[in-house]
Coordinates of N, CA, C and O in Angstrom, one line a residue:
M1 N 200.2 -25.8 44.2 CA 199.8 -25.0 45.4 C 200.0 -24.6 44.4 O 199.3 -23.2 44.3
T2 N 201.0 -23.9 43.7 CA 201.8 -23.4 42.9 C 200.5 -22.9 41.1 O 200.3 -21.6 40.8
R3 N 199.1 -23.6 41.4 CA 199.2 -24.0 39.7 C 197.6 -23.1 40.9 O 196.5 -22.2 40.0
L4 N 197.0 -23.3 41.9 CA 195.5 -22.6 42.5 C 196.4 -21.0 43.1 O 195.7 -20.0 42.5
A5 N 197.0 -20.7 42.9 CA 197.6 -19.2 43.3 C 198.1 -18.1 42.8 O 197.8 -17.6 41.7
I6 N 198.0 -19.5 40.9 CA 198.4 -19.2 39.3 C 197.4 -18.0 39.2 O 196.7 -17.5 38.3
V7 N 196.4 -19.5 39.6 CA 194.2 -19.1 38.9 C 194.4 -17.2 39.9 O 192.9 -17.6 39.8
L8 N 194.3 -17.6 41.1 CA 193.7 -17.1 42.0 C 194.6 -15.3 41.8 O 193.6 -14.3 42.0
L9 N 196.0 -15.0 41.5 CA 195.9 -14.6 40.2 C 195.2 -13.0 39.6 O 195.1 -12.4 39.9
A10 N 195.5 -14.6 38.9 CA 194.6 -13.2 36.8 C 193.2 -13.6 37.6 O 192.7 -12.6 37.2
A11 N 193.0 -14.1 38.9 CA 191.0 -14.1 38.4 C 190.9 -12.6 39.4 O 190.3 -11.5 39.2
L12 N 192.8 -12.2 40.5 CA 192.6 -10.9 41.3 C 192.8 -9.8 40.1 O 192.1 -8.8 40.2
M13 N 194.1 -10.3 39.3 CA 194.4 -9.4 37.6 C 193.0 -8.8 37.3 O 192.3 -8.0 37.0
V14 N 192.1 -9.8 36.3 CA 190.8 -9.4 35.6 C 189.4 -8.8 36.6 O 188.9 -7.6 36.1
S15 N 189.8 -9.5 37.6 CA 188.4 -8.4 39.1 C 189.3 -6.5 38.9 O 188.7 -6.1 39.3
A16 N 189.9 -6.3 39.4 CA 191.4 -5.4 39.5 C 190.7 -4.4 38.0 O 190.3 -3.7 38.0
M17 N 190.8 -5.1 37.1 CA 191.0 -4.6 35.2 C 189.4 -4.2 36.0 O 188.8 -3.2 35.1
Y18 N 188.7 -4.9 36.0 CA 186.9 -4.9 36.2 C 186.4 -3.6 36.2 O 185.0 -3.4 36.5
L19 N 186.9 -3.4 38.0 CA 186.7 -2.6 39.1 C 187.3 -1.2 38.0 O 186.8 0.1 38.4
V20 N 188.5 -1.5 37.7 CA 188.9 0.0 37.5 C 187.5 0.6 36.1 O 187.4 1.4 36.3
R21 N 187.6 -0.5 35.0 CA 186.3 0.8 33.8 C 185.1 0.3 34.3 O 185.1 1.6 33.7
V22 N 184.7 0.1 35.3 CA 183.9 0.5 35.9 C 183.3 1.4 36.9 O 182.5 2.2 36.5
Q23 N 184.9 1.6 37.5 CA 185.0 3.8 38.1 C 185.1 4.3 37.3 O 184.4 5.4 36.8
Y24 N 185.9 4.2 35.8 CA 186.3 4.5 35.0 C 184.3 5.1 34.3 O 184.0 5.8 34.1
D25 N 183.3 4.4 34.4 CA 182.1 5.0 33.4 C 181.4 5.0 34.2 O 181.0 5.8 33.9
S26 N 181.6 5.5 35.5 CA 180.5 5.4 36.5 C 181.2 6.8 36.4 O 180.4 7.9 37.1
R27 N 183.0 7.9 36.2 CA 182.6 9.1 36.4 C 182.4 9.3 35.2 O 181.3 11.2 34.4
R28 N 182.2 8.7 34.0 CA 181.6 9.5 32.7 C 180.9 9.3 32.7 O 179.8 11.1 32.0
L29 N 179.6 8.3 33.3 CA 178.6 9.2 33.5 C 177.8 10.3 34.7 O 177.7 10.9 33.4
F30 N 178.8 10.1 35.3 CA 179.0 10.8 35.9 C 178.7 12.4 35.5 O 177.4 13.1 35.8
T31 N 180.1 12.8 35.0 CA 180.0 13.8 34.2 C 179.1 14.4 32.9 O 178.1 15.2 32.8
E32 N 178.7 13.3 32.5 CA 177.2 13.0 30.9 C 176.5 14.1 32.1 O 175.1 15.1 32.0
L33 N 176.1 13.8 33.5 CA 175.1 14.2 33.7 C 174.9 15.6 34.4 O 174.5 15.8 34.4
D34 N 175.9 16.1 34.6 CA 176.0 16.6 35.5 C 176.2 18.4 34.2 O 175.6 19.0 34.2
R35 N 176.5 17.6 32.5 CA 176.4 18.7 31.6 C 174.6 18.5 32.0 O 174.1 20.0 31.2
A36 N 174.1 17.8 32.0 CA 172.9 18.0 30.9 C 171.5 18.1 31.9 O 171.1 19.4 31.9
V37 N 171.9 18.4 33.3 CA 171.6 19.4 33.9 C 171.8 20.6 34.0 O 170.7 21.8 34.1
A38 N 172.8 21.0 33.9 CA 173.9 22.2 33.7 C 172.9 22.7 32.1 O 172.7 24.1 31.9
E39 N 172.8 21.9 30.9 CA 172.0 22.5 29.6 C 170.4 22.2 30.7 O 169.9 23.2 29.8
A40 N 170.4 21.5 31.3 CA 168.2 22.3 31.4 C 168.4 22.9 32.0 O 167.6 23.6 32.0
H41 N 169.6 23.6 33.3 CA 169.2 24.4 33.6 C 169.0 26.1 32.9 O 168.2 26.8 33.0
R42 N 170.5 25.7 31.8 CA 170.7 26.6 30.5 C 168.9 27.6 30.2 O 168.2 28.6 29.8
L43 N 169.0 25.8 29.9 CA 167.3 26.3 28.8 C 166.3 26.8 29.6 O 165.2 27.1 29.4
E44 N 165.5 26.6 30.9 CA 164.8 26.8 32.1 C 164.9 28.3 31.9 O 164.0 28.7 31.7
T45 N 166.1 29.3 32.2 CA 166.5 30.0 31.8 C 165.3 30.4 31.0 O 165.6 31.8 31.2
E46 N 166.8 30.4 29.6 CA 166.5 31.4 28.4 C 164.9 31.4 28.3 O 164.6 31.9 28.0
H47 N 164.0 29.6 28.6 CA 162.7 29.6 28.2 C 161.8 31.1 29.5 O 161.1 31.7 28.8
G48 N 162.0 31.1 30.1 CA 161.5 31.6 31.6 C 161.6 33.5 30.3 O 160.8 34.2 29.9
R49 N 162.8 33.8 30.2 CA 163.3 34.9 30.1 C 162.5 35.5 28.3 O 162.2 35.9 27.6
L50 N 162.2 34.3 27.6 CA 161.9 33.7 26.1 C 159.9 35.0 27.0 O 159.5 35.1 26.3
E51 N 159.7 33.5 27.5 CA 158.5 34.5 28.3 C 158.2 35.3 28.5 O 157.2 36.4 27.8
V52 N 158.6 36.1 29.3 CA 158.9 37.8 29.7 C 159.3 38.3 28.1 O 158.2 39.5 28.6
E53 N 159.9 38.6 27.2 CA 159.8 38.9 25.4 C 159.1 39.1 24.8 O 157.6 39.3 24.7
K54 N 157.3 37.8 25.2 CA 156.9 37.1 24.2 C 156.0 38.4 24.8 O 154.8 38.8 24.0
R55 N 155.4 38.3 26.4 CA 155.1 39.0 27.3 C 155.0 40.3 27.0 O 152.9 41.5 26.6
A56 N 155.9 41.3 26.6 CA 156.7 42.9 26.6 C 155.5 42.4 24.9 O 155.6 44.0 24.7
A57 N 155.8 41.9 24.3 CA 155.4 42.0 23.1 C 153.9 42.3 22.5 O 153.7 42.8 21.3
A58 N 153.2 41.9 23.3 CA 152.2 41.5 22.6 C 151.4 42.5 23.6 O 150.1 41.9 23.9
T59 N 151.9 43.2 24.3 CA 150.6 43.8 25.6 C 150.0 45.4 23.8 O 150.7 45.0 22.4
S60 N 149.0 45.9 24.3 CA 148.3 46.7 23.6 C 149.1 47.4 23.4 O 148.5 48.6 21.5
L61 N 149.6 48.3 23.8 CA 150.5 50.1 23.5 C 151.2 49.0 22.5 O 151.0 50.6 21.2
R62 N 152.5 48.2 22.6 CA 153.0 47.6 21.9 C 152.6 47.6 20.2 O 152.8 47.5 19.0
V63 N 150.9 46.7 20.4 CA 151.0 46.6 19.6 C 150.0 47.0 18.2 O 149.9 47.5 16.8
E64 N 149.6 48.2 19.1 CA 149.2 49.4 18.3 C 150.0 51.0 17.7 O 149.5 51.0 17.2
T65 N 151.3 50.9 18.1 CA 151.6 51.8 18.1 C 153.0 51.5 17.1 O 153.2 52.0 16.3
L66 N 152.7 49.5 16.4 CA 153.5 48.7 15.3 C 152.6 48.6 14.8 O 153.2 48.9 13.3
A67 N 150.8 49.0 14.5 CA 150.5 48.7 13.3 C 150.1 50.6 13.4 O 150.1 50.9 11.4
K68 N 150.0 51.3 14.2 CA 150.8 53.1 13.4 C 152.7 53.0 12.4 O 152.0 54.2 10.9
D69 N 153.7 52.8 13.2 CA 154.3 53.0 12.5 C 154.6 52.0 11.0 O 154.6 52.9 10.1
K70 N 154.5 51.4 11.6 CA 154.1 49.7 10.5 C 153.7 49.4 9.1 O 153.5 49.9 7.5
L71 N 152.3 49.8 9.8 CA 151.1 49.7 8.5 C 150.2 50.5 8.4 O 149.2 50.4 7.6
A72 N 150.9 51.7 8.8 CA 150.2 53.2 8.2 C 148.9 52.6 8.6 O 147.5 53.7 8.0
M73 N 148.5 52.1 9.7 CA 147.3 51.6 10.8 C 146.8 53.6 11.3 O 147.5 54.0 11.7
R74 N 145.0 53.9 11.7 CA 144.4 54.3 12.0 C 143.6 54.0 13.5 O 143.0 53.6 12.4
T75 N 143.4 54.8 13.6 CA 142.5 53.7 15.0 C 141.0 54.8 14.1 O 140.8 55.5 13.0
V76 N 139.7 53.9 14.6 CA 138.3 54.0 14.0 C 137.7 55.0 14.1 O 137.5 55.2 16.1
T77 N 137.2 55.9 12.8 CA 136.7 57.4 13.7 C 135.1 56.7 13.0 O 135.1 56.3 11.8
P78 N 133.7 57.2 13.7 CA 133.1 57.6 12.8 C 132.5 58.4 11.9 O 132.2 58.5 10.9
A79 N 133.5 58.9 11.3 CA 133.9 60.0 10.3 C 134.5 58.9 9.0 O 134.3 59.3 7.6
V80 N 135.3 57.4 9.2 CA 136.5 57.3 8.3 C 136.1 55.7 8.6 O 135.6 54.8 7.4
T81 N 134.3 55.9 8.2 CA 133.6 54.3 9.1 C 132.9 53.8 8.0 O 132.1 54.7 7.5
E82 N 132.6 53.2 7.4 CA 131.9 52.7 5.7 C 131.2 51.3 6.4 O 131.8 50.1 7.0
Y83 N 129.3 51.2 6.1 CA 128.7 50.5 6.6 C 128.7 49.8 5.2 O 128.1 50.5 3.7
V84 N 129.3 48.5 5.0 CA 128.2 46.8 4.4 C 127.6 46.4 4.4 O 127.2 45.7 5.5
T85 N 127.2 46.6 3.9 CA 125.6 45.5 3.7 C 125.7 44.1 3.2 O 126.0 44.4 1.7
S86 N 124.9 43.7 3.6 CA 124.9 42.0 2.6 C 123.8 42.2 1.0 O 122.8 42.6 1.7
A87 N 124.5 41.4 1.1 CA 123.2 41.5 -1.0 C 122.6 40.0 -0.5 O 121.1 40.8 -0.7
S88 N 122.5 39.7 0.1 CA 121.0 38.3 0.9 C 120.3 38.8 1.4 O 119.7 38.4 1.8
A89 N 120.8 40.4 2.0 CA 119.4 40.3 3.1 C 118.8 41.3 2.2 O 117.1 41.2 3.2
V90 N 118.7 41.8 1.3 CA 117.7 42.1 0.7 C 116.9 40.9 -0.4 O 118.1 40.1 -1.4
S91 N 116.3 40.3 0.0 CA 114.9 39.2 -0.9 C 114.7 40.1 -2.4 O 114.3 40.9 -2.0
P92 N 115.9 39.1 -3.3 CA 115.0 39.3 -4.8 C 113.5 39.9 -5.5 O 112.8 40.4 -5.6
V93 N 113.1 38.7 -3.8 CA 110.6 38.4 -4.4 C 110.8 39.4 -3.8 O 109.4 39.8 -4.9
A94 N 111.6 39.9 -2.4 CA 110.0 41.0 -1.9 C 110.4 41.8 -3.2 O 109.8 43.8 -3.6
S95 N 111.4 42.8 -3.0 CA 112.3 44.2 -4.0 C 111.0 44.0 -5.7 O 111.7 44.6 -6.5
A96 N 110.6 43.1 -6.3 CA 110.1 42.0 -7.7 C 108.8 42.8 -7.0 O 108.1 42.4 -6.7
P97 N 108.2 43.8 -9.2 CA 107.1 43.9 -9.2 C 105.4 43.1 -8.8 O 106.5 42.0 -9.6
P98 N 105.0 43.4 -8.2 CA 103.4 42.2 -8.7 C 102.9 41.7 -9.8 O 103.5 42.3 -10.6
A99 N 103.0 40.0 -10.3 CA 102.7 39.8 -11.3 C 101.4 40.2 -11.3 O 100.4 40.9 -11.0
Q100 N 101.5 41.1 -13.4 CA 99.5 41.2 -13.5 C 98.9 40.5 -14.3 O 99.9 39.1 -14.3
G101 N 97.8 40.4 -13.4 CA 96.6 39.8 -14.0 C 96.0 37.9 -13.7 O 96.2 36.9 -13.2
R102 N 97.3 37.6 -12.0 CA 97.3 36.2 -11.6 C 97.4 37.2 -9.9 O 97.0 37.4 -9.8
T103 N 95.9 36.6 -9.3 CA 95.5 36.7 -8.5 C 96.0 35.1 -7.2 O 95.2 33.6 -7.9
P104 N 96.2 35.0 -6.4 CA 96.4 33.8 -5.3 C 95.0 33.4 -4.8 O 94.3 33.6 -5.2

């Protein structure tokens, strides 16, 4: 009978130690999950802030102001417009004089 009691006591001790270990792991994992959720919330908030910032930076008024100030650009007017024609638009064959002495 004493042998059975010792075996049962050992099983009880092992089971209690295992239960403590499982509870410790559960609390540790819950803490990690809570930190991950908080980090995800922080990242979502930062993403929203950056989206608003991006939309504000891409407005046409801001782009025009930066172009004028930093790049020294100006708006297009007919007085400063130069038209460039392509060299391939004028055919060299059409502008050459007709050959002498040949008939088609």
